[in-house]
Tab-separated table of C-alpha atoms in Angstrom:
chain	number	residue	atom	x	y	z
A	223	ASP	CA	5.250	-63.355	-25.378
A	224	VAL	CA	5.881	-61.788	-28.784
A	225	GLN	CA	9.575	-61.285	-29.499
A	226	MET	CA	10.695	-58.402	-31.688
A	227	ILE	CA	13.738	-58.402	-33.941
A	228	GLN	CA	14.557	-54.979	-35.329
A	229	SER	CA	17.318	-54.340	-37.834
A	230	PRO	CA	19.724	-52.820	-38.370
A	231	SER	CA	20.741	-51.723	-34.873
A	232	SER	CA	22.472	-48.701	-36.372
A	233	LEU	CA	22.513	-47.004	-39.723
A	234	SER	CA	24.536	-44.183	-41.274
A	235	ALA	CA	22.943	-42.120	-44.001
A	236	SER	CA	23.161	-38.725	-45.651
A	237	ILE	CA	20.679	-35.883	-45.982
A	238	GLY	CA	18.320	-36.703	-48.826
A	239	ASP	CA	18.826	-40.478	-48.621
A	240	ARG	CA	16.060	-43.070	-48.391
A	241	VAL	CA	16.364	-45.513	-45.508
A	242	THR	CA	14.460	-48.606	-44.459
A	243	ILE	CA	14.252	-50.182	-41.015
A	244	THR	CA	12.743	-53.613	-40.535
A	245	CYS	CA	10.942	-55.262	-37.656
A	246	ARG	CA	10.149	-58.964	-37.471
A	247	THR	CA	7.939	-60.580	-34.845
A	248	SER	CA	8.094	-64.112	-33.455
A	249	GLU	CA	4.410	-64.703	-34.205
A	250	THR	CA	1.827	-63.160	-36.434
A	251	ILE	CA	0.401	-59.892	-35.133
A	252	SER	CA	-1.820	-58.794	-38.049
A	253	ILE	CA	-1.101	-55.049	-38.354
A	254	TYR	CA	-0.745	-54.291	-34.630
A	255	LEU	CA	2.637	-52.710	-35.151
A	256	ASN	CA	3.602	-49.153	-34.260
A	257	TRP	CA	6.742	-47.087	-34.872
A	258	TYR	CA	8.301	-44.429	-32.630
A	259	GLN	CA	11.058	-41.863	-32.968
A	260	GLN	CA	13.153	-40.907	-29.953
A	261	LYS	CA	15.695	-38.131	-29.677
A	262	PRO	CA	18.270	-37.942	-26.852
A	263	GLY	CA	16.759	-36.874	-23.558
A	264	ARG	CA	13.227	-36.930	-24.933
A	265	ALA	CA	10.259	-39.267	-24.653
A	266	PRO	CA	9.402	-41.441	-27.652
A	267	LYS	CA	7.102	-39.922	-30.240
A	268	LEU	CA	4.531	-41.971	-32.166
A	269	LEU	CA	5.101	-41.886	-35.925
A	270	ILE	CA	3.095	-44.749	-37.410
A	271	TYR	CA	0.275	-46.843	-35.958
A	272	ALA	CA	-1.447	-49.929	-37.312
A	273	ALA	CA	1.615	-50.688	-39.450
A	274	SER	CA	0.980	-48.005	-42.066
A	275	SER	CA	-1.164	-45.172	-40.692
A	276	LEU	CA	0.610	-41.860	-40.222
A	277	GLN	CA	0.142	-40.113	-36.888
A	278	SER	CA	-1.276	-36.619	-37.261
A	279	GLY	CA	1.446	-34.046	-37.845
A	280	VAL	CA	4.106	-36.542	-38.944
A	281	PRO	CA	5.700	-35.647	-42.295
A	282	SER	CA	4.693	-37.731	-45.286
A	283	ARG	CA	8.310	-38.770	-45.918
A	284	PHE	CA	7.690	-41.358	-43.185
A	285	SER	CA	5.794	-44.481	-44.209
A	286	GLY	CA	5.180	-47.945	-42.856
A	287	SER	CA	4.197	-51.232	-44.389
A	288	GLY	CA	3.788	-54.885	-43.606
A	289	SER	CA	1.500	-57.344	-41.893
A	290	GLY	CA	1.767	-60.667	-40.142
A	291	THR	CA	5.368	-60.916	-38.986
A	292	ASP	CA	7.357	-58.580	-41.248
A	293	PHE	CA	7.204	-54.795	-41.157
A	294	THR	CA	9.177	-51.861	-42.480
A	295	LEU	CA	9.565	-48.187	-41.710
A	296	THR	CA	10.781	-46.112	-44.641
A	297	ILE	CA	12.010	-42.542	-44.537
A	298	THR	CA	12.429	-40.871	-47.907
A	299	SER	CA	14.584	-37.795	-48.404
A	300	LEU	CA	16.181	-37.716	-44.944
A	301	GLN	CA	16.129	-34.376	-43.176
A	302	PRO	CA	18.501	-33.244	-40.388
A	303	GLU	CA	15.764	-33.615	-37.772
A	304	ASP	CA	15.258	-37.287	-38.685
A	305	PHE	CA	18.519	-38.417	-37.119
A	306	ALA	CA	17.291	-40.207	-34.025
A	307	THR	CA	16.564	-43.688	-32.698
A	308	TYR	CA	13.549	-45.590	-34.006
A	309	TYR	CA	11.600	-48.345	-32.243
A	310	CYS	CA	8.891	-50.730	-33.339
A	311	GLN	CA	6.278	-51.935	-30.846
A	312	GLN	CA	3.701	-54.708	-31.071
A	313	SER	CA	0.309	-54.148	-29.459
A	314	TYR	CA	-1.337	-57.409	-30.533
A	315	ASN	CA	-0.742	-59.204	-27.249
A	316	THR	CA	-0.092	-58.216	-23.670
A	317	PRO	CA	2.683	-57.810	-22.680
A	318	ASP	CA	3.449	-55.149	-25.236
A	319	SER	CA	6.990	-55.369	-26.530
A	320	PHE	CA	9.451	-53.099	-28.299
A	321	GLY	CA	12.193	-53.760	-30.786
A	322	GLN	CA	15.779	-53.115	-29.705
A	323	GLY	CA	15.937	-49.830	-31.604
A	324	THR	CA	17.724	-48.499	-34.686
A	325	LYS	CA	20.030	-45.524	-34.267
A	326	LEU	CA	20.074	-43.421	-37.418
A	327	GLU	CA	23.228	-41.337	-37.690
A	328	ILE	CA	24.520	-38.804	-40.140
A	329	LYS	CA	27.157	-40.136	-42.537
B	1309	GLN	CA	-3.708	-29.818	-23.600
B	1310	VAL	CA	-3.309	-33.558	-23.057
B	1311	GLN	CA	-0.389	-34.037	-20.709
B	1312	LEU	CA	1.303	-36.579	-18.466
B	1313	VAL	CA	3.808	-35.460	-15.847
B	1314	GLU	CA	5.878	-37.967	-13.905
B	1315	SER	CA	7.533	-37.342	-10.555
B	1316	GLY	CA	9.107	-39.199	-7.671
B	1317	GLY	CA	12.403	-40.311	-9.146
B	1318	GLY	CA	15.739	-39.807	-7.456
B	1319	VAL	CA	18.737	-41.635	-6.055
B	1320	VAL	CA	17.869	-44.637	-3.895
B	1321	GLN	CA	19.969	-47.294	-2.213
B	1322	PRO	CA	19.645	-50.925	-3.285
B	1323	GLY	CA	16.899	-52.767	-1.441
B	1324	ARG	CA	14.861	-49.648	-0.786
B	1325	SER	CA	11.463	-48.702	-2.187
B	1326	LEU	CA	10.043	-45.718	-4.010
B	1327	ARG	CA	6.715	-44.648	-5.452
B	1328	LEU	CA	6.628	-42.967	-8.825
B	1329	SER	CA	3.659	-40.804	-9.792
B	1330	CYS	CA	2.199	-39.669	-13.088
B	1331	ALA	CA	-0.348	-36.858	-13.134
B	1332	ALA	CA	-2.660	-36.609	-16.117
B	1333	SER	CA	-4.488	-33.587	-17.462
B	1334	GLY	CA	-6.436	-32.540	-20.530
B	1335	PHE	CA	-8.368	-35.778	-20.978
B	1336	THR	CA	-10.840	-38.002	-19.137
B	1337	PHE	CA	-8.254	-39.975	-17.181
B	1338	SER	CA	-10.753	-42.455	-15.731
B	1339	ALA	CA	-11.619	-43.703	-19.225
B	1340	TYR	CA	-8.114	-44.806	-20.194
B	1341	ALA	CA	-5.811	-47.656	-19.312
B	1342	MET	CA	-2.360	-46.499	-18.257
B	1343	HIS	CA	1.087	-48.022	-18.804
B	1344	TRP	CA	4.607	-47.670	-17.439
B	1345	VAL	CA	7.665	-48.090	-19.677
B	1346	ARG	CA	11.299	-47.706	-18.679
B	1347	GLN	CA	14.601	-47.077	-20.423
B	1348	ALA	CA	17.931	-47.909	-18.818
B	1349	PRO	CA	20.825	-45.570	-19.707
B	1350	GLY	CA	21.866	-46.133	-23.317
B	1351	LYS	CA	19.346	-48.969	-23.734
B	1352	GLY	CA	16.002	-49.532	-25.415
B	1353	LEU	CA	12.424	-49.266	-24.224
B	1354	GLU	CA	11.017	-51.876	-21.840
B	1355	TRP	CA	7.277	-52.159	-21.221
B	1356	LEU	CA	6.574	-52.729	-17.514
B	1357	ALA	CA	2.912	-52.694	-16.572
B	1358	ILE	CA	-0.673	-51.778	-17.483
B	1359	ILE	CA	-3.651	-50.914	-15.321
B	1360	SER	CA	-7.183	-50.822	-16.671
B	1361	HIS	CA	-9.233	-47.652	-16.683
B	1362	ASP	CA	-10.970	-48.518	-13.421
B	1363	GLY	CA	-8.044	-50.224	-11.725
B	1364	SER	CA	-9.719	-53.626	-11.709
B	1365	SER	CA	-7.128	-55.308	-13.919
B	1366	ARG	CA	-3.336	-55.152	-13.906
B	1367	TYR	CA	-0.626	-56.943	-15.858
B	1368	TYR	CA	3.145	-56.912	-15.442
B	1369	ALA	CA	6.220	-57.787	-17.402
B	1370	GLU	CA	7.823	-60.959	-16.068
B	1371	SER	CA	10.968	-59.005	-15.230
B	1372	VAL	CA	9.158	-56.895	-12.593
B	1373	LYS	CA	6.317	-59.146	-11.484
B	1374	GLY	CA	6.237	-59.309	-7.695
B	1375	GLN	CA	8.599	-56.334	-7.394
B	1376	PHE	CA	6.580	-53.480	-8.948
B	1377	THR	CA	2.946	-52.557	-8.298
B	1378	ILE	CA	0.858	-50.307	-10.531
B	1379	SER	CA	-2.133	-48.474	-9.096
B	1380	ARG	CA	-4.258	-45.431	-9.826
B	1381	ASP	CA	-6.406	-42.802	-8.158
B	1382	ASN	CA	-9.009	-41.599	-10.617
B	1383	SER	CA	-10.153	-38.874	-8.213
B	1384	LYS	CA	-6.669	-37.355	-8.514
B	1385	ASN	CA	-6.034	-38.237	-12.173
B	1386	THR	CA	-2.852	-39.992	-11.134
B	1387	VAL	CA	-1.238	-43.360	-11.802
B	1388	PHE	CA	1.469	-44.764	-9.561
B	1389	LEU	CA	4.277	-47.279	-9.780
B	1390	GLN	CA	5.464	-48.701	-6.473
B	1391	VAL	CA	8.969	-50.059	-6.937
B	1392	ASP	CA	10.259	-52.312	-4.163
B	1393	SER	CA	13.478	-54.188	-3.427
B	1394	LEU	CA	15.317	-51.967	-5.852
B	1395	ARG	CA	18.389	-53.267	-7.663
B	1396	VAL	CA	21.118	-51.427	-9.530
B	1397	GLU	CA	19.653	-52.749	-12.792
B	1398	ASP	CA	16.390	-50.884	-12.079
B	1399	THR	CA	18.242	-47.641	-12.826
B	1400	ALA	CA	16.336	-46.063	-15.693
B	1401	VAL	CA	14.096	-43.285	-16.902
B	1402	TYR	CA	10.522	-44.292	-16.108
B	1403	TYR	CA	7.775	-43.083	-18.456
B	1404	CYS	CA	4.036	-43.270	-18.099
B	1405	THR	CA	2.116	-43.483	-21.325
B	1406	THR	CA	-1.347	-44.146	-22.669
B	1407	VAL	CA	-3.227	-45.006	-25.810
B	1408	HIS	CA	-5.384	-41.911	-26.274
B	1409	GLU	CA	-6.485	-41.518	-29.904
B	1410	TYR	CA	-5.784	-45.021	-31.202
B	1411	ARG	CA	-7.485	-47.252	-28.665
B	1412	GLY	CA	-8.150	-49.980	-31.162
B	1413	TRP	CA	-4.490	-50.182	-32.127
B	1414	GLY	CA	-2.613	-49.908	-28.851
B	1415	ALA	CA	-0.349	-47.117	-30.051
B	1416	PHE	CA	1.136	-44.967	-27.286
B	1417	ASP	CA	0.434	-41.443	-28.476
B	1418	ILE	CA	0.769	-39.656	-25.155
B	1419	TRP	CA	3.959	-39.843	-23.081
B	1420	GLY	CA	5.219	-38.080	-20.020
B	1421	GLN	CA	8.663	-36.497	-19.931
B	1422	GLY	CA	9.991	-39.312	-17.753
B	1423	THR	CA	11.432	-39.452	-14.254
B	1424	MET	CA	14.954	-40.736	-13.586
B	1425	LEU	CA	15.456	-43.384	-10.938
B	1426	THR	CA	19.035	-44.161	-9.950
B	1427	VAL	CA	19.715	-47.109	-7.682
B	1428	SER	CA	23.128	-46.763	-6.130
B	1429	SER	CA	24.838	-47.232	-2.795
């Protein structure tokens, strides 16, 4: 099974900051890496699929990059609504697997 | 619109069983594989199971293999998760989800609102 290592587990930042979250996989997964945002009490929401493709309706301040085993999610110019928990997910092999999550908090 | 609605959660004693349901609408349910994912309180997302579009193929996470059973009724646009021999650590919000627009990439773009299952004596 593909193991996911997501870092950091938590992050404090201010409005307008740029932040980067990383996800590393235990084996190469090409670009089968997706990113989700989850707010308290809500279901996850797809942000990025195929490592770097933006889901329809997601603001362009969100971007993803990477391939193989190393991936990043970048949020430029943080907005108040961006404070949430973010998860990566690999869809290269069954079983699918998620990273442990990164909680983004307001500094 | 495309929608998934889970039901069937509640408070259950350890060792008991429960069947969770997820009703789909707004898309051709019988054409899509369906998944269950859970999230224990304060924890991350855990993928549990997948069933193929026609129900002929199923796959489970090792952590629930032999304890959970995924099934579907395409005539009722519903996917189920039978959860048996429940343990306290099965307490979680259970989500159904599917890959709708991005079938080649396995990205879960449709999620239900989740149903809470609490296992407690």
